[in-house]
Amino acid sequence: MKILVTGGTGYIGSHTVVELQQNGYEVVIIDNLSNSYIEVVDNIEKITGIRPGFHKIDLTEKEKTSDFFRKNKDIAGVIHFAALKAVGESVEKPLEYYHNNISSLINLLQGMKENNINNIVFSSSCTVYGQPDELPVTEKAPIKKALSPYGNTKQISEQIIENTSSVSNIRGILLRYFNPIGAHKTAIIGELPIGVPNNLVPFITQTAIGIREQLGVFGDDYTTPDGTAIRDYIHVVDLAKAHVVAIDRMIKNKCKKKVEIFNLGTGDGFSVLEVIKSFEKVSGVKLNYRIVERRAGDIEKVWANTTFANEELGWKAEKNIDDMMLSAWNWENALKDKR
Ligand code: UD1
């Protein structure tokens, strides 16, 4: 069975390609390489022994996208990762974010419809919940007004898939990720942030290895036990495995609704200081950090209620925070050797 993975050379995409191949799927990747490297295709092959198909296509280009689908009518399902994802940048460049994330999805769905390809798994985010009124947050929690154009593209994309499915054969599974971190155990693939990382874990590992001077912890006056913000961190390989389960579910016609929504997290919340402590424990490195101002747009705390994903998908995150931090550290060290 052939699966199209858009954004398949990216961080979560590459880990998902590996899991799909290791579960017997044939994978073809579409990526425009705007935030990833072609070498990732070689690295996937190093891990699995199988080279995925690769097409350098920008999904905002309608003709090229529909041409791809015309030539690949045998695709059984699509996993759509390809999107811009930097929250701060989206505030600076809203049109770029709306254009890229929305037109890509529209072109993709049109290509799918025209060729009778009906299964799509979509990369969404817990950002759609904003600061939830109740924790842990369930899939039934209300969608709050988005705090950034990036977050808004996730909300709009979910709606586009819902609306399209109600008038076509398209079925969707929307996966709302909490905070994916860590890397593959081989340290052959992982997160490759270009420039200064926005996210916590790459900033920690880059500081520890000497690329960054100091980590700024954004605020210690939140109403949390240690005052720092709380997130639900999930190992990227656990997350990748959930995509295989979702694709299986669609292909085997096990979906109970045209569009299903699942939270993907561990169900546990960790504060920024707890993440740092875990890192120091597994790496043996003392991290240089200090408390700085809160970051605009950050929410205080969020973690997932994972009951629905656990029971309905039959999937559960297995790795704990120490596993996640150790794999992130091993990856940073592997990168050092490549730099
Ligand atoms: C954000 C988005 C999420 C998006 C993800 C992708 C929101 C609410 N969340 O997650 O939707 O999918 O980025 O990039 O918009 N921190 C520090 N110092 C740092 C960096 C981070 O203290 O240098 C703290 C943050 O304040 C936060 C935690 O670490 O409490 C995690 O931050 P980050 O990794 O950037 O992820 P989110 O902001 O949770």
Coordinates of C-alpha atoms and ligand atoms in Angstrom, one line a residue:
M1 CA 0.0 0.0 0.0
K2 CA 1.4 3.4 -1.0
I3 CA 1.1 6.3 1.4
L4 CA 1.9 9.9 0.4
V5 CA 3.7 11.8 3.2
T6 CA 3.9 15.5 2.6
G7 CA 6.6 17.2 4.5
G8 CA 8.2 13.8 4.8
T9 CA 11.8 15.1 5.1
G10 CA 10.8 17.3 8.0
Y11 CA 11.1 16.5 11.7
I12 CA 7.9 14.6 12.5
G13 CA 7.5 13.6 8.8
S14 CA 10.8 11.7 8.6
H15 CA 10.1 9.8 11.8
T16 CA 6.7 8.8 10.4
V17 CA 8.1 7.6 7.1
V18 CA 10.5 5.3 9.0
E19 CA 7.6 3.8 11.1
L20 CA 5.4 3.4 8.0
Q21 CA 8.1 1.6 6.1
Q22 CA 8.8 -0.6 9.1
N23 CA 5.1 -1.5 9.1
G24 CA 5.2 -2.6 5.5
Y25 CA 3.9 0.5 3.8
E26 CA 5.4 1.9 0.6
V27 CA 6.1 5.6 1.1
V28 CA 6.3 8.5 -1.4
I29 CA 7.4 11.9 0.0
I30 CA 6.5 15.3 -1.3
D31 CA 8.5 18.2 0.2
N32 CA 9.7 21.6 -1.1
L33 CA 12.8 21.4 1.2
S34 CA 12.1 24.9 2.5
N35 CA 12.9 23.8 6.1
S36 CA 14.6 20.4 5.5
Y37 CA 17.3 18.7 3.5
I38 CA 17.4 16.1 0.7
E39 CA 20.0 14.1 2.7
V40 CA 17.1 13.1 5.0
V41 CA 16.0 10.7 2.3
D42 CA 19.4 8.9 2.5
N43 CA 19.1 8.9 6.3
I44 CA 15.7 7.3 6.2
E45 CA 17.1 4.6 3.9
K46 CA 20.1 4.1 6.3
I47 CA 17.6 3.2 9.1
T48 CA 15.1 1.1 7.2
G49 CA 17.1 -0.2 4.2
I50 CA 14.3 1.1 2.0
R51 CA 14.5 4.3 -0.1
P52 CA 11.2 6.2 0.0
G53 CA 10.1 7.9 -3.3
F54 CA 10.8 11.6 -3.3
H55 CA 9.3 14.5 -5.3
K56 CA 10.4 18.1 -4.7
I57 CA 7.1 19.8 -5.2
D58 CA 5.7 22.9 -3.6
L59 CA 2.1 22.1 -2.9
T60 CA 1.1 25.7 -3.4
E61 CA 1.8 25.0 -7.1
K62 CA -1.6 23.7 -8.2
E63 CA -0.5 22.3 -11.6
K64 CA 2.5 20.4 -10.3
T65 CA 0.3 19.0 -7.4
S66 CA -2.4 17.8 -9.7
D67 CA 0.1 16.4 -12.1
F68 CA 1.6 14.4 -9.3
F69 CA -1.8 12.9 -8.4
R70 CA -2.6 12.1 -12.0
K71 CA 0.6 10.0 -12.1
N72 CA 0.1 8.4 -8.6
K73 CA -3.5 7.3 -8.6
D74 CA -2.6 4.2 -6.5
I75 CA -2.1 6.2 -3.3
A76 CA -4.1 4.6 -0.5
G77 CA -3.8 7.5 2.0
V78 CA -2.1 10.9 2.6
I79 CA -0.5 12.2 5.7
H80 CA -0.2 15.9 5.5
F81 CA 2.6 17.5 7.5
A82 CA 4.0 20.1 5.0
A83 CA 3.4 23.5 6.5
L84 CA 5.1 26.5 8.0
K85 CA 5.1 26.2 11.8
A86 CA 6.9 29.1 13.6
V87 CA 4.5 30.9 15.8
G88 CA 6.5 34.2 16.0
E89 CA 7.3 34.3 12.3
S90 CA 3.6 33.8 11.5
V91 CA 2.8 37.1 13.3
E92 CA 5.4 38.9 11.2
K93 CA 4.4 37.2 7.9
P94 CA 0.7 36.4 8.1
L95 CA 0.1 36.4 4.4
E96 CA 2.9 33.9 3.8
Y97 CA 1.5 31.6 6.5
Y98 CA -2.1 31.8 5.2
H99 CA -1.0 31.4 1.6
N100 CA 1.3 28.5 2.2
N101 CA -0.6 26.5 4.8
I102 CA -4.1 27.0 3.3
S103 CA -3.4 26.8 -0.5
S104 CA -1.3 23.7 0.0
L105 CA -4.2 21.9 1.7
I106 CA -6.7 23.0 -0.9
N107 CA -4.5 21.8 -3.8
L108 CA -3.9 18.5 -2.0
L109 CA -7.6 17.9 -1.3
Q110 CA -8.4 18.8 -4.9
G111 CA -5.8 16.4 -6.2
M112 CA -7.1 13.7 -3.9
K113 CA -10.8 14.2 -4.9
E114 CA -10.0 14.2 -8.6
N115 CA -8.3 10.9 -8.3
N116 CA -10.6 9.2 -5.8
I117 CA -8.0 9.2 -3.0
N118 CA -10.1 9.5 0.1
N119 CA -8.0 9.2 3.2
I120 CA -6.2 12.1 4.8
V121 CA -4.4 12.3 8.2
F122 CA -3.8 15.9 9.2
S123 CA -1.1 17.4 11.5
S124 CA -3.0 19.6 13.8
S125 CA -2.0 21.1 17.2
C126 CA -3.2 21.5 20.7
T127 CA -2.8 25.2 20.0
V128 CA -6.4 25.1 18.7
Y129 CA -7.5 24.8 22.4
G130 CA -5.7 28.0 23.5
Q131 CA -5.6 28.1 27.3
P132 CA -8.2 25.4 28.1
D133 CA -10.8 26.0 30.8
E134 CA -10.4 22.5 32.1
L135 CA -7.3 20.3 32.3
P136 CA -6.4 17.7 31.1
V137 CA -8.0 18.9 27.8
T138 CA -10.3 16.5 25.9
E139 CA -11.1 16.6 22.2
K140 CA -14.5 18.0 23.1
A141 CA -13.0 21.2 24.6
P142 CA -14.1 24.4 22.8
I143 CA -11.8 25.8 20.1
K144 CA -10.5 29.2 21.3
K145 CA -9.7 32.2 19.2
A146 CA -6.2 31.6 17.7
L147 CA -3.4 33.6 19.2
S148 CA -1.3 33.6 16.0
P149 CA -1.8 33.3 12.3
Y150 CA 0.0 29.9 12.5
G151 CA -2.6 28.7 15.1
N152 CA -5.4 30.1 12.9
T153 CA -4.2 28.1 9.9
K154 CA -4.5 24.9 12.0
Q155 CA -8.1 25.8 12.9
I156 CA -9.0 26.8 9.3
S157 CA -7.4 23.7 7.9
E158 CA -9.4 21.5 10.3
Q159 CA -12.6 23.2 9.1
I160 CA -11.6 22.8 5.4
I161 CA -11.2 19.1 5.9
E162 CA -14.6 18.9 7.8
N163 CA -16.4 20.9 5.1
T164 CA -14.9 18.9 2.2
S165 CA -15.6 15.6 3.8
S166 CA -19.3 16.4 4.2
V167 CA -19.8 16.8 0.5
S168 CA -17.3 14.2 -0.8
N169 CA -15.8 10.8 -0.1
I170 CA -12.9 12.3 1.7
R171 CA -12.4 11.0 5.2
G172 CA -10.1 12.7 7.7
I173 CA -8.3 12.0 11.0
L174 CA -7.1 15.2 12.6
L175 CA -4.3 14.6 15.1
R176 CA -3.8 17.4 17.6
Y177 CA -0.2 17.2 18.7
F178 CA 1.0 18.4 22.1
N179 CA 4.8 19.1 22.2
P180 CA 6.8 16.7 20.1
I181 CA 10.5 16.4 21.2
G182 CA 13.4 13.9 21.0
A183 CA 14.8 12.0 18.1
H184 CA 15.1 8.5 16.6
K185 CA 17.1 6.1 18.7
T186 CA 19.7 5.6 16.0
A187 CA 20.4 9.4 16.1
I188 CA 20.3 9.3 12.3
I189 CA 17.3 11.5 12.0
G190 CA 16.0 14.2 14.4
E191 CA 15.0 17.9 14.5
L192 CA 17.1 20.2 12.4
P193 CA 16.2 23.7 13.4
I194 CA 17.6 26.3 11.0
G195 CA 19.0 29.4 12.8
V196 CA 18.2 30.1 16.4
P197 CA 15.6 27.5 17.7
N198 CA 12.3 28.8 18.9
N199 CA 11.4 25.6 20.7
L200 CA 12.6 24.7 24.2
V201 CA 14.3 21.3 23.7
P202 CA 16.6 22.2 20.7
F203 CA 17.5 25.4 22.6
I204 CA 18.5 23.3 25.7
T205 CA 20.6 20.9 23.7
Q206 CA 22.3 23.6 21.7
T207 CA 23.1 25.5 24.9
A208 CA 24.5 22.4 26.5
I209 CA 26.7 21.7 23.5
G210 CA 28.0 25.3 23.4
I211 CA 26.3 26.7 20.3
R212 CA 24.1 29.0 22.5
E213 CA 25.4 30.9 25.5
Q214 CA 22.4 30.6 27.8
L215 CA 18.8 29.4 27.8
G216 CA 16.2 32.0 28.8
V217 CA 13.3 30.5 30.8
F218 CA 10.3 32.5 29.8
G219 CA 8.7 33.5 33.1
D220 CA 8.6 32.0 36.6
D221 CA 5.5 33.8 37.8
Y222 CA 2.8 31.5 36.3
T223 CA 0.3 29.8 38.7
T224 CA 2.1 26.5 38.5
P225 CA 3.9 24.7 41.3
D226 CA 7.4 26.1 40.3
G227 CA 6.1 29.1 38.5
T228 CA 7.2 28.0 35.0
A229 CA 4.8 27.0 32.2
I230 CA 3.7 23.4 31.8
R231 CA 3.4 21.4 28.6
D232 CA 2.7 17.8 27.6
Y233 CA 5.9 16.7 25.9
I234 CA 5.7 13.6 23.6
H235 CA 8.5 11.6 22.0
V236 CA 8.5 12.1 18.3
V237 CA 8.6 8.3 17.6
D238 CA 5.5 7.7 19.8
L239 CA 3.9 10.4 17.7
A240 CA 5.0 8.9 14.5
K241 CA 3.6 5.5 15.5
A242 CA 0.2 7.1 16.1
H243 CA 0.2 8.1 12.4
V244 CA 0.6 4.5 11.3
V245 CA -2.3 3.5 13.6
A246 CA -4.4 6.3 12.1
I247 CA -3.6 5.3 8.5
D248 CA -4.3 1.6 9.3
R249 CA -7.6 2.6 10.8
M250 CA -8.7 4.5 7.7
I251 CA -7.5 1.9 5.2
K252 CA -9.3 -0.9 7.2
N253 CA -12.5 1.2 7.3
K254 CA -12.6 1.3 11.1
C255 CA -13.4 5.0 11.4
K256 CA -16.6 5.8 13.1
K257 CA -17.1 9.2 11.6
K258 CA -16.1 11.0 8.4
V259 CA -13.7 13.1 10.4
E260 CA -12.3 11.9 13.7
I261 CA -10.1 14.0 16.1
F262 CA -7.5 12.7 18.5
N263 CA -5.2 14.3 21.1
L264 CA -1.7 13.0 20.9
G265 CA 0.2 13.6 24.1
T266 CA 1.3 11.5 27.1
G267 CA -1.3 13.0 29.5
D268 CA 1.5 14.3 31.8
G269 CA 2.5 17.9 32.2
F270 CA 6.1 19.0 32.8
S271 CA 7.2 22.5 33.7
V272 CA 10.2 24.2 31.9
L273 CA 12.3 23.6 35.1
E274 CA 11.3 20.0 35.2
V275 CA 12.4 19.5 31.6
I276 CA 15.7 21.2 32.4
K277 CA 16.2 18.9 35.4
S278 CA 15.5 15.8 33.4
F279 CA 18.0 17.0 30.8
E280 CA 20.7 17.6 33.4
K281 CA 20.1 14.1 34.9
V282 CA 20.3 12.1 31.7
S283 CA 23.1 14.1 30.1
G284 CA 25.2 14.8 33.2
V285 CA 25.6 18.4 31.9
K286 CA 24.8 21.4 34.0
L287 CA 22.7 23.8 31.9
N288 CA 23.4 27.5 31.9
Y289 CA 20.0 29.2 32.2
R290 CA 18.3 32.1 33.7
I291 CA 14.7 33.3 34.2
V292 CA 13.7 36.0 31.8
E293 CA 10.4 37.8 30.8
R294 CA 7.4 35.7 29.8
R295 CA 7.2 35.2 26.0
A296 CA 4.2 37.0 24.4
G297 CA 1.4 34.6 23.3
D298 CA 2.5 31.7 25.6
I299 CA -0.1 29.9 27.5
E300 CA 0.3 28.9 31.1
K301 CA -0.4 25.2 31.1
V302 CA -1.8 22.5 28.9
W303 CA -1.7 18.8 28.9
A304 CA -3.8 16.2 27.2
N305 CA -6.6 13.9 28.2
T306 CA -5.5 10.9 26.2
T307 CA -8.3 8.5 27.0
F308 CA -10.0 8.8 23.6
A309 CA -6.8 8.2 21.7
N310 CA -5.8 5.3 24.0
E311 CA -9.1 3.6 23.9
E312 CA -10.4 4.3 20.4
L313 CA -7.1 4.3 18.5
G314 CA -5.6 1.6 20.7
W315 CA -2.4 3.7 20.8
K316 CA -0.5 5.0 23.9
A317 CA 2.7 7.0 24.2
E318 CA 5.4 4.8 25.8
K319 CA 8.4 7.0 26.3
N320 CA 8.9 9.2 29.4
I321 CA 10.5 12.6 29.7
D322 CA 14.0 11.1 30.5
D323 CA 13.9 8.9 27.3
M324 CA 12.9 12.0 25.3
M325 CA 15.7 14.2 26.7
L326 CA 18.3 11.5 26.3
S327 CA 17.4 10.9 22.7
A328 CA 17.4 14.7 22.0
W329 CA 20.9 14.9 23.6
N330 CA 22.2 11.9 21.6
W331 CA 20.9 13.6 18.4
E332 CA 22.6 16.9 19.3
N333 CA 25.9 15.0 19.8
A334 CA 25.5 13.2 16.5
L335 CA 24.9 16.5 14.8
K336 CA 28.1 17.9 16.3
D337 CA 30.1 15.2 14.5
K338 CA 28.4 16.2 11.2
R339 CA 29.0 20.0 11.7
Ligands
UD1_1 C1 4.4 26.2 20.1 C2 3.0 26.3 19.7 C3 2.5 25.0 19.1 C4 3.4 24.7 17.9 C5 4.8 24.6 18.4 C6 5.7 24.4 17.1 C7 1.5 27.7 21.0 C8 0.7 27.8 22.3 N1 2.2 26.6 20.9 O1 4.5 25.3 21.3 O2 1.2 25.1 18.6 O3 3.0 23.5 17.3 O4 5.2 25.8 19.1 O5 6.8 25.0 17.1 O6 1.5 28.6 20.2 N2 10.5 28.1 26.5 C9 11.5 28.7 27.3 N3 12.6 29.2 26.6 C10 12.9 29.0 25.3 C11 11.9 28.3 24.5 C12 10.7 27.9 25.2 O7 11.3 28.9 28.5 O8 13.9 29.4 24.8 C13 9.3 27.6 27.2 C14 8.0 28.2 26.6 O9 7.7 29.4 27.3 C15 7.0 27.1 26.8 C16 7.9 25.8 26.7 O10 9.2 26.2 26.9 O11 6.5 27.1 28.1 C17 7.7 25.1 25.4 O12 7.9 26.1 24.3 P1 8.0 25.7 22.8 O13 9.0 24.5 22.7 O14 8.4 26.9 22.0 O15 6.6 25.1 22.4 P2 5.2 25.8 22.6 O16 5.2 27.2 22.7 O17 4.5 25.1 23.7

